[in-house]
Short mmCIF file of C-alpha atoms in Angstrom, two decimals:
data_model
loop_
_atom_site.label_atom_id
_atom_site.label_comp_id
_atom_site.label_asym_id
_atom_site.label_seq_id
_atom_site.Cartn_x
_atom_site.Cartn_y
_atom_site.Cartn_z
CA MET A 2 0.00 0.00 0.00
CA ARG A 3 2.84 2.37 0.86
CA SER A 4 4.53 1.66 -2.50
CA VAL A 5 1.34 2.48 -4.45
CA HIS A 6 0.88 5.70 -2.46
CA THR A 7 4.51 6.64 -3.20
CA ALA A 8 3.93 5.92 -6.89
CA GLY A 9 0.92 8.24 -6.86
CA GLU A 10 2.94 11.02 -5.19
CA MET A 11 5.72 10.60 -7.76
CA ALA A 12 3.18 10.82 -10.57
CA LEU A 13 1.80 14.05 -9.13
CA ASN A 14 5.30 15.48 -8.69
CA ILE A 15 6.14 14.72 -12.32
CA LEU A 16 2.91 16.05 -13.78
CA SER A 17 3.05 19.21 -11.69
CA VAL A 18 5.84 20.39 -14.03
CA ALA A 19 4.87 18.48 -17.19
CA PRO A 20 2.36 21.07 -18.57
CA LEU A 21 5.12 23.72 -18.61
CA TYR A 22 6.90 22.00 -21.50
CA GLN A 23 3.85 21.82 -23.79
CA GLY A 24 3.28 24.17 -26.70
CA PRO A 25 0.02 25.88 -27.64
CA ALA A 26 -0.81 23.13 -30.16
CA ILE A 27 -1.55 20.59 -27.43
CA HIS A 28 -4.62 22.50 -26.27
CA GLY A 29 -6.42 21.71 -29.53
CA ILE A 30 -6.14 17.96 -29.07
CA ARG A 31 -9.52 16.49 -28.28
CA VAL A 32 -9.14 13.81 -25.62
CA ARG A 33 -11.90 12.34 -23.52
CA THR A 34 -11.85 13.12 -19.81
CA GLU A 35 -14.39 10.54 -18.66
CA ALA A 36 -13.54 7.52 -16.52
CA PRO A 37 -10.96 5.12 -18.01
CA LEU A 38 -12.24 2.22 -20.06
CA THR A 39 -12.30 -1.22 -18.52
CA LEU A 40 -9.68 -3.67 -19.64
CA ALA A 41 -10.50 -6.54 -21.96
CA LYS A 42 -11.47 -9.81 -20.34
CA PRO A 43 -8.41 -12.05 -20.00
CA LEU A 44 -8.15 -15.48 -21.49
CA THR A 45 -10.21 -18.16 -19.79
CA PRO A 46 -7.22 -20.27 -18.56
CA LEU A 47 -5.67 -17.15 -16.94
CA ALA A 48 -8.81 -15.53 -15.44
CA PRO A 49 -8.84 -15.33 -11.61
CA SER A 50 -11.46 -17.24 -9.65
CA LYS A 51 -12.74 -14.10 -7.85
CA SER A 52 -14.29 -10.98 -9.37
CA LYS A 53 -14.24 -8.68 -6.32
CA LEU A 54 -11.65 -7.73 -3.73
CA THR A 55 -12.27 -9.26 -0.31
CA THR A 56 -9.40 -8.09 1.90
CA ILE A 57 -9.18 -4.61 3.43
CA GLU A 58 -5.54 -4.23 2.38
CA ALA A 59 -6.39 -4.89 -1.28
CA LYS A 60 -9.28 -2.42 -1.19
CA ARG A 61 -7.03 0.21 0.37
CA ILE A 62 -4.37 -0.35 -2.29
CA MET A 63 -6.92 0.08 -5.09
CA SER A 64 -8.45 3.15 -3.44
CA VAL A 65 -5.00 4.79 -3.16
CA LEU A 66 -4.24 4.04 -6.82
CA ASP A 67 -7.68 5.32 -7.94
CA GLU A 68 -7.10 8.52 -5.97
CA ALA A 69 -3.68 8.95 -7.61
CA ILE A 70 -5.21 8.48 -11.10
CA TYR A 71 -7.94 10.99 -10.27
CA LYS A 72 -5.36 13.54 -9.10
CA VAL A 73 -3.26 12.98 -12.23
CA GLU A 74 -6.37 13.60 -14.38
CA LEU A 75 -6.94 16.91 -12.61
CA VAL A 76 -3.28 17.99 -12.83
CA THR A 77 -3.09 17.23 -16.56
CA LEU A 78 -6.03 19.59 -17.19
CA MET A 79 -4.14 22.56 -15.70
CA SER A 80 -2.48 23.30 -19.04
CA TYR A 81 -5.90 24.42 -20.37
CA VAL A 82 -6.30 26.86 -17.47
CA GLU A 83 -2.77 28.12 -18.14
CA SER A 84 -3.51 28.91 -21.80
CA HIS A 85 -7.17 30.05 -21.33
CA PRO A 86 -7.43 31.74 -17.90
CA GLU A 87 -10.40 33.87 -19.01
CA ALA A 88 -12.55 30.80 -19.80
CA LEU A 89 -13.01 29.92 -16.11
CA GLU A 90 -13.23 33.44 -14.66
CA GLY A 91 -16.62 34.02 -13.08
CA ILE A 92 -17.34 30.27 -13.10
CA LEU A 93 -14.96 29.17 -10.36
CA GLN A 94 -14.64 30.80 -6.96
CA GLU A 95 -12.12 33.58 -6.40
CA ASP A 96 -9.99 31.61 -3.92
CA ILE A 97 -9.67 28.73 -6.40
CA MET A 98 -8.76 31.11 -9.23
CA SER A 99 -6.17 32.85 -7.03
CA VAL A 100 -4.56 29.53 -6.12
CA MET A 101 -4.52 28.52 -9.79
CA LYS A 102 -3.10 31.88 -10.83
CA GLU A 103 -0.34 31.61 -8.23
CA HIS A 104 0.44 28.10 -9.48
CA MET A 105 0.56 29.29 -13.12
CA ASP A 106 2.89 32.16 -12.19
CA LEU A 107 5.28 29.73 -10.48
CA CYS A 108 5.13 27.43 -13.50
CA GLN A 109 5.89 30.32 -15.84
CA VAL A 110 8.89 31.39 -13.74
CA LEU A 111 10.18 27.81 -13.65
CA LEU A 112 9.73 27.47 -17.41
CA GLU A 113 11.64 30.69 -18.07
CA ASN A 114 14.50 29.55 -15.83
CA VAL A 115 14.60 26.15 -17.54
CA ASP A 116 14.67 27.78 -21.00
CA ALA A 117 17.48 30.09 -19.91
CA LEU A 118 19.42 27.13 -18.50
CA GLN A 119 18.98 25.18 -21.73
CA GLU A 120 20.19 28.14 -23.79
CA GLU A 121 23.29 28.49 -21.59
CA GLU A 122 24.08 24.79 -21.90
CA MET A 123 23.65 24.93 -25.68
CA ARG A 124 25.90 27.99 -25.90
CA LEU A 125 28.45 26.26 -23.68
CA ARG A 126 28.47 23.17 -25.93
CA GLN A 127 28.94 25.33 -29.01
CA GLU A 128 31.88 27.22 -27.43
CA GLU A 129 33.81 24.26 -26.00
CA ASP A 130 37.01 25.48 -27.71
CA ALA A 131 37.03 28.78 -25.79
CA GLU A 132 39.45 29.64 -23.00
CA GLU A 133 39.57 27.16 -20.15
CA ARG A 134 39.00 29.78 -17.44
CA TRP A 135 35.98 31.23 -19.21
CA TYR A 136 34.64 27.70 -19.82
CA GLN A 137 34.98 26.79 -16.13
CA ASP A 138 33.22 30.00 -15.07
CA ARG A 139 30.33 29.32 -17.42
CA HIS A 140 30.11 25.70 -16.25
CA LEU A 141 30.07 26.82 -12.61
CA SER A 142 27.36 29.37 -13.41
CA ILE A 143 25.22 26.63 -14.99
CA GLN A 144 25.68 24.39 -11.95
CA LEU A 145 24.60 27.22 -9.63
CA HIS A 146 21.60 27.88 -11.86
CA LYS A 147 20.62 24.20 -11.63
CA ALA A 148 20.97 24.28 -7.84
CA ASN A 149 18.71 27.34 -7.70
CA LEU A 150 16.06 25.50 -9.70
CA GLN A 151 15.51 22.87 -6.99
CA PRO A 152 13.69 25.18 -4.50
CA LEU A 153 11.58 26.58 -7.33
CA MET A 154 10.64 23.06 -8.45
CA GLN A 155 9.72 22.22 -4.86
CA GLU A 156 7.50 25.32 -4.73
CA VAL A 157 5.79 24.23 -7.96
CA GLN A 158 5.19 20.77 -6.51
CA ASP A 159 3.77 22.23 -3.29
CA SER A 160 1.59 24.56 -5.34
CA SER A 161 0.30 21.60 -7.37
CA LYS A 162 -0.62 19.78 -4.17
CA ASN A 163 -2.38 22.91 -2.90
CA VAL A 164 -4.37 23.23 -6.15
CA LEU A 165 -5.38 19.57 -5.91
CA ARG A 166 -6.45 20.03 -2.30
CA VAL A 167 -8.63 23.02 -3.22
CA LEU A 168 -10.19 21.26 -6.23
CA ILE A 169 -10.90 18.04 -4.32
CA CYS A 170 -12.59 20.02 -1.55
CA ASP A 171 -14.90 21.61 -4.16
CA PRO A 172 -16.46 18.86 -6.36
CA ARG A 173 -18.43 21.46 -8.33
CA ALA A 174 -15.24 23.24 -9.41
CA THR A 175 -13.68 19.91 -10.38
CA LYS A 176 -16.68 19.01 -12.52
CA LEU A 177 -16.68 22.43 -14.21
CA LEU A 178 -12.97 22.11 -14.98
CA GLN A 179 -13.50 18.67 -16.54
CA VAL A 180 -16.41 19.99 -18.62
CA GLN A 181 -14.67 23.19 -19.80
CA ALA A 182 -11.26 21.64 -20.56
CA PRO A 183 -11.24 20.25 -24.13
CA GLY A 184 -8.53 17.69 -23.40
CA ARG A 185 -4.94 17.10 -22.39
CA SER A 186 -1.62 16.51 -24.11
CA ALA A 187 -0.68 13.26 -25.82
CA GLU A 188 2.08 12.65 -23.26
CA ALA A 189 -0.34 13.11 -20.36
CA GLN A 190 -2.95 10.89 -22.02
CA HIS A 191 -0.30 8.20 -22.54
CA PHE A 192 0.72 8.48 -18.89
CA LEU A 193 -2.92 8.17 -17.77
CA GLN A 194 -3.35 5.15 -20.02
CA SER A 195 -0.26 3.58 -18.45
CA LEU A 196 -1.66 4.22 -14.97
CA THR A 197 -4.98 2.66 -16.03
CA GLU A 198 -3.16 -0.39 -17.36
CA LEU A 199 -1.23 -0.53 -14.08
CA ARG A 200 -4.55 -0.43 -12.19
CA GLY A 201 -5.94 -3.30 -14.26
CA TYR A 202 -2.78 -5.33 -13.79
CA LEU A 203 -2.75 -4.63 -10.03
CA PHE A 204 -6.47 -5.43 -9.72
CA GLU A 205 -5.92 -8.77 -11.45
CA LYS A 206 -2.84 -9.36 -9.29
CA LEU A 207 -4.81 -8.76 -6.09
CA LEU A 208 -7.63 -11.06 -7.24
CA THR A 209 -5.23 -13.88 -7.99
CA ASN A 210 -4.19 -16.23 -5.17
CA PRO A 211 -0.72 -17.87 -5.02
CA MET A 212 -1.96 -21.13 -6.53
CA GLU A 213 -3.53 -19.29 -9.50
CA MET A 214 -0.33 -17.26 -9.89
CA LYS A 215 1.65 -20.50 -10.04
CA GLU A 216 -0.79 -21.99 -12.57
CA LYS A 217 -0.68 -18.77 -14.62
CA ALA A 218 3.13 -18.78 -14.66
CA GLN A 219 3.13 -22.46 -15.64
CA PHE A 220 0.54 -21.76 -18.37
CA ILE A 221 2.61 -18.89 -19.76
CA GLN A 222 5.76 -21.04 -19.67
CA ASP A 223 3.95 -23.84 -21.52
CA ILE A 224 2.59 -21.42 -24.12
CA THR A 225 6.05 -19.85 -24.55
CA ARG A 226 7.70 -23.22 -24.82
CA ARG A 227 5.14 -24.46 -27.34
CA ASN A 228 5.40 -21.24 -29.31
CA LYS A 229 9.17 -21.58 -29.37
CA GLN A 230 8.95 -25.21 -30.47
CA ASN A 231 6.36 -24.36 -33.14
CA GLN A 232 8.48 -21.43 -34.35
CA GLU A 233 11.56 -23.66 -34.54
CA LEU A 234 9.53 -26.28 -36.42
CA ILE A 235 8.15 -23.62 -38.78
CA ASP A 236 11.64 -22.22 -39.40
CA SER A 237 13.05 -25.68 -40.09
CA LEU A 238 10.13 -26.52 -42.41
CA GLU A 239 10.50 -23.19 -44.23
CA ASN A 240 14.23 -23.80 -44.65
CA GLU A 241 13.53 -27.33 -45.84
CA VAL A 242 10.85 -26.11 -48.29
CA THR A 243 13.21 -23.41 -49.58
CA ALA A 244 16.02 -25.92 -50.01
CA ARG A 245 13.72 -28.41 -51.73
CA LEU A 246 12.31 -25.77 -54.06
CA LYS A 247 15.82 -24.70 -54.92
CA ASN A 248 16.86 -28.33 -55.49
CA ARG A 249 13.74 -28.93 -57.56
CA ASP A 250 14.48 -25.93 -59.78
CA THR A 251 18.07 -27.09 -60.17
CA GLU A 252 16.96 -30.64 -61.00
CA VAL A 253 14.36 -29.35 -63.47
CA GLU A 254 17.05 -27.30 -65.23
CA LYS A 255 19.36 -30.31 -65.30
CA GLU A 256 16.58 -32.57 -66.60
CA ASN A 257 15.66 -30.06 -69.30
CA PHE A 258 19.29 -29.90 -70.33
CA VAL A 259 19.53 -33.73 -70.34
CA ILE A 260 16.29 -34.00 -72.34
CA GLN A 261 17.65 -31.62 -74.93
CA GLU A 262 20.92 -33.55 -75.10
CA LEU A 263 19.02 -36.82 -75.39
CA LYS A 264 16.93 -35.43 -78.22
CA ASN A 265 20.06 -34.42 -80.08
CA HIS A 266 21.69 -37.76 -79.35
CA LEU A 267 18.56 -39.64 -80.42
CA HIS A 268 18.56 -37.77 -83.68
CA GLN A 269 22.17 -38.82 -84.27
CA VAL A 270 21.44 -42.41 -83.18
CA LEU A 271 18.61 -42.69 -85.67
CA LYS A 272 21.03 -41.76 -88.42
CA PHE A 273 23.59 -44.44 -87.56
CA SER A 274 21.23 -47.10 -86.15
CA GLU A 275 21.05 -49.26 -89.29
CA ASN A 276 24.83 -49.52 -89.74
CA SER A 277 25.31 -50.12 -86.03
CA LEU A 278 22.65 -52.83 -86.00
CA LEU A 279 24.24 -54.71 -88.88
CA ARG A 280 27.70 -54.45 -87.37
CA THR A 281 26.37 -55.56 -83.97
CA LYS A 282 24.70 -58.62 -85.52
CA GLN A 283 27.92 -59.72 -87.18
CA GLU A 284 29.91 -59.23 -83.99
CA ALA A 285 27.27 -61.17 -82.01
CA GLU A 286 27.53 -64.17 -84.34
CA LYS A 287 31.30 -64.20 -84.02
CA GLN A 288 31.08 -63.90 -80.24
CA GLN A 289 28.54 -66.75 -80.11
CA LYS A 290 30.93 -69.11 -81.89
CA VAL A 291 33.79 -68.16 -79.58
CA ASP A 292 31.58 -68.62 -76.48
CA PHE A 293 30.43 -72.10 -77.64
CA ARG A 294 33.99 -73.31 -77.99
CA ALA A 295 34.93 -71.89 -74.60
CA SER A 296 31.85 -73.50 -72.95
CA GLN A 297 32.81 -76.96 -74.29
CA ALA A 298 36.29 -76.70 -72.78
CA ARG A 299 34.84 -75.36 -69.47
CA LEU A 300 32.34 -78.31 -69.29
CA ALA A 301 35.13 -80.91 -69.57
CA LYS A 302 37.10 -79.16 -66.84
CA ILE A 303 34.04 -79.06 -64.51
CA GLN A 304 33.44 -82.84 -64.96
CA GLN A 305 37.02 -83.57 -63.86
CA GLU A 306 36.57 -81.33 -60.78
CA LEU A 307 33.30 -83.14 -59.91
CA LEU A 308 35.05 -86.53 -59.84
CA MET A 309 37.72 -85.12 -57.53
CA LEU A 310 35.08 -83.68 -55.16
CA HIS A 311 33.29 -87.08 -54.92
CA SER A 312 36.48 -88.75 -53.76
CA GLN A 313 37.13 -85.96 -51.23
CA TYR A 314 33.56 -86.36 -49.89
CA HIS A 315 34.01 -90.08 -49.15
CA ASN A 316 37.29 -89.41 -47.35
CA GLN A 317 35.69 -86.62 -45.24
CA VAL A 318 32.75 -88.88 -44.20
CA THR A 319 35.15 -91.51 -42.89
CA GLU A 320 37.07 -88.93 -40.83
CA ASN A 321 33.84 -87.47 -39.40
CA GLN A 322 32.67 -90.90 -38.22
CA GLU A 323 35.87 -91.36 -36.23
CA VAL A 324 35.54 -87.90 -34.69
CA GLU A 325 31.89 -88.59 -33.80
CA GLN A 326 32.87 -91.76 -31.92
CA ALA A 327 35.43 -89.84 -29.87
CA LEU A 328 32.90 -87.09 -29.07
CA ARG A 329 30.31 -89.66 -27.91
CA LYS A 330 32.82 -91.04 -25.39
CA LYS A 331 33.62 -87.53 -24.17
CA LYS A 332 29.89 -86.73 -23.83
CA TYR A 333 29.30 -89.81 -21.64
CA LYS A 334 32.17 -88.81 -19.39
CA VAL A 335 30.83 -85.24 -19.04
CA GLU A 336 27.29 -86.47 -18.25
CA THR A 337 28.68 -88.69 -15.49
CA GLU A 338 30.55 -85.75 -13.96
CA ILE A 339 27.43 -83.56 -14.15
CA GLU A 340 25.36 -86.18 -12.33
CA ASN A 341 27.96 -86.34 -9.55
CA TRP A 342 27.93 -82.53 -9.23
CA ILE A 343 24.12 -82.50 -9.03
CA GLN A 344 24.16 -85.02 -6.18
CA LYS A 345 26.80 -82.98 -4.36
CA TYR A 346 24.70 -79.80 -4.91
CA ASP A 347 21.57 -81.46 -3.47
CA THR A 348 23.49 -82.53 -0.36
CA GLU A 349 24.92 -79.04 0.23
CA MET A 350 21.55 -77.36 -0.38
CA GLY A 351 19.92 -79.62 2.21
CA GLU A 352 22.51 -78.56 4.75
CA LYS A 353 22.00 -74.90 3.81
CA GLN A 354 18.22 -75.31 4.16
CA ASP A 355 18.60 -76.68 7.69
CA GLU A 356 20.91 -73.81 8.58
CA TYR A 357 18.43 -71.29 7.08
CA GLU A 358 15.55 -72.73 9.14
CA ASP A 359 17.63 -72.38 12.33
CA LEU A 360 18.46 -68.77 11.48
CA GLU A 361 14.82 -68.03 10.68
CA SER A 362 13.68 -69.32 14.09
CA ILE A 363 16.34 -67.17 15.78
CA HIS A 364 15.17 -64.16 13.69
CA LYS A 365 11.56 -64.66 14.80
CA GLU A 366 12.58 -64.75 18.46
CA GLU A 367 14.65 -61.57 18.08
CA LYS A 368 11.77 -59.93 16.23
CA LEU A 369 9.42 -60.69 19.15
CA GLN A 370 11.97 -59.21 21.56
CA LEU A 371 12.24 -56.11 19.34
CA GLU A 372 8.45 -55.68 19.35
CA GLU A 373 8.40 -55.88 23.16
CA LEU A 374 11.17 -53.27 23.37
CA ARG A 375 9.24 -50.99 20.97
CA GLN A 376 6.12 -51.23 23.13
CA GLN A 377 8.17 -50.39 26.21
CA HIS A 378 9.71 -47.45 24.32
CA VAL A 379 6.25 -46.12 23.38
CA VAL A 380 5.14 -46.32 27.02
CA LEU A 381 8.31 -44.54 28.16
CA VAL A 382 7.82 -41.82 25.52
CA GLU A 383 4.24 -41.23 26.68
CA GLU A 384 5.37 -41.06 30.32
CA PHE A 385 8.16 -38.65 29.37
CA ALA A 386 5.73 -36.42 27.45
CA GLN A 387 3.33 -36.44 30.41
CA ILE A 388 6.14 -35.56 32.84
CA ARG A 389 7.36 -32.76 30.56
CA THR A 390 3.81 -31.40 30.26
CA GLU A 391 3.41 -31.43 34.04
CA ARG A 392 6.73 -29.64 34.43
CA GLU A 393 5.69 -26.98 31.92
CA ILE A 394 2.36 -26.49 33.74
CA ASN A 395 4.13 -26.24 37.11
CA SER A 396 6.64 -23.80 35.63
CA LYS A 397 3.84 -21.64 34.22
CA LYS A 398 1.99 -21.72 37.55
CA ARG A 399 5.16 -20.78 39.41
CA MET A 400 5.86 -17.88 37.01
CA GLU A 401 2.24 -16.73 37.29
CA ALA A 402 2.50 -16.85 41.10
CA GLU A 403 5.73 -14.84 40.96
CA ARG A 404 4.06 -12.26 38.70
CA GLU A 405 1.05 -12.11 41.04
CA MET A 406 3.35 -11.67 44.04
CA LEU A 407 5.23 -8.93 42.20
CA ARG A 408 1.94 -7.14 41.39
CA MET A 409 0.84 -7.46 44.99
CA VAL A 410 4.17 -6.07 46.24
CA ARG A 411 3.91 -3.15 43.82
CA ALA A 412 0.29 -2.55 44.84
CA ALA A 413 1.22 -2.67 48.53
CA THR A 414 4.10 -0.26 47.90
CA LEU A 415 1.77 2.07 46.02
CA ILE A 416 -0.89 1.86 48.74
CA GLN A 417 1.73 2.59 51.40
CA ALA A 418 2.99 5.58 49.43
CA VAL A 419 -0.55 6.90 48.95
CA TRP A 420 -1.33 6.33 52.63
CA LYS A 421 1.86 8.08 53.74
CA GLY A 422 1.01 11.01 51.46
CA TYR A 423 -2.47 11.11 52.91
CA LEU A 424 -1.10 11.11 56.49
CA VAL A 425 1.38 13.87 55.65
CA ARG A 426 -1.35 16.01 54.07
CA SER A 427 -3.63 15.38 57.05
CA MET A 428 -0.89 16.42 59.47
CA LEU A 429 -0.18 19.55 57.42
CA LYS A 430 -3.86 20.47 57.34
CA SER A 431 -4.17 19.99 61.13
CA LYS A 432 -1.10 22.19 61.73
CA ARG A 433 -2.50 24.92 59.46
CA LYS A 434 -5.83 24.85 61.32
CA LYS A 435 -4.04 25.16 64.68
CA LYS A 436 -2.05 28.17 63.43
CA LYS A 437 -5.20 29.87 62.16
CA ARG A 438 -6.94 29.28 65.48
CA GLY A 439 -3.92 30.70 67.37
CA LYS A 440 -3.96 33.87 65.27
CA GLY A 441 -7.71 34.33 65.81
CA LYS A 442 -7.37 34.07 69.60
CA GLY A 443 -4.52 36.66 69.61
CA LYS A 444 -6.63 39.21 67.74
CA ALA A 445 -9.55 38.70 70.13
CA LYS A 446 -7.32 39.27 73.19
CA GLY A 447 -5.96 42.54 71.70
CA LYS A 448 -9.46 43.91 71.21
CA VAL A 449 -10.37 43.07 74.80
CA ARG A 450 -7.29 44.86 76.17
CA LYS A 451 -8.10 48.01 74.20
#
C-alpha cells in the first residue's frame, strides 16, 4: 500500500511540471476526460477465480491508486487553465482562481529559468574550444543555476498539491474544470493510459491467489515453450521447403538440359542405327561361336573337378565318423561328472536349508523381543511427554505466582505511598488549622485589652 501511495505522489510530482513543456498546439487535441475504459477480459485459462476484492488491504491499495489516477487527471487539465485563464473566470470561486493563478505564475517562472538554462548549456556546448577559465566560469554558473532550480521546483510541486487540495474540496469546481477543458496533451494521455493499465494489472494481481499465480506462470511457460517449439519447427520446415524448391528448380534445369541432349543424341542415333545394328549382328555371331567353344572346354574341366570332389567327400565322411565316436565317449564322461555334481549340490543345499531354518527361528525370536522393546519405548515416551507437560504447567503456575506476588508487592508499595502522602497532608492540614486558630485568639485578646 505504501509503494502504491509513493507511486501516486511521484506521478503528481512529475505532472506538476509536465504542462510547462507543452506548446500551444496541445490544447487543440480532443481527448476524452471521462472515466478510463475497462480492460478486456483475460483469457479463460488465466482468469482469476474471484471478481471482487475481499481483503481490506487490497481495497485500500486500489483506493490509493484510484485517488492517484484521479489527481493525475486533474493535474493534466491545468495546461488548459494556463492557456485560457479567461474561460473559467466568473465560473470558479475567487480563492480557487487565485490559487490557480499563483500556481501558473510559479510554473511560468520555472519554465523561463529552464529555457534560460537550456540556452546556456547549448551555448556552452557550441563554445567548447574557448578559453579554459571562461569555460569553467560558465560551467560553474550553470551548476549554480541548476541548484537554484531545486527550490523553485519544490515550490511548484507544493503549489500543485495545494491546487489539488482546493479542487478536491470543491467537487463542483472539479466538474466544471473537466467539462470546460477540451482535453490534455498526448504525453499526459499516454501516462494516464499507463496508470490505467497498471490499475488493471494490479487489480488482477490482487484477485489472484498464489496457486492461481503459479498456474498462470506455468501456463505462460507452456505457451512460450510451445510457441518456441512451433516457431523452430516452422523455421526448419521453411528452410527445408526453400532448399527443396531450390533443389527442384536445379533438378528441373538439369533434366531439361539432359532431355535436350538426349533429343540431339537420339537424332544422331537414328542416323547411324542401321549400320550399327548390322555391325552388332555380325559381332554377335562371331562372339557366339567363340563362347560355344569356350563352354565346351569349361564343361570338360568341370566334370574332372566333380570326380575329384566325390572322392574328397568319401574321405571326409570316414574322418567325421571317427571324430563322432570320440565325441560320444567324451559326452558320456561329461554327463557322469554332471550327475555327480548334481548329487553334491543337493546334499549341500539340504545342509543350507537346515541352517536357514535355524536362522529363521532365531530371527523370529529376536523380532518378538524387538516388538516388546518398541512397546516399552512407546510407554516410556508417553510417560516422558506427560512428565514434561506437568513440568511446563508447574513452571507456568510458578511464574504466574511470581508475577502475582510482584503485582501485589507493587500494589502494597503504592498503597503505602498513597497512605503516607495522605497522612502527611492530614498532618499539614491539622497544623495549618491550629495556626489559624492561634492567630484568631490573639486578635480577640488585643481587642479586649483596648
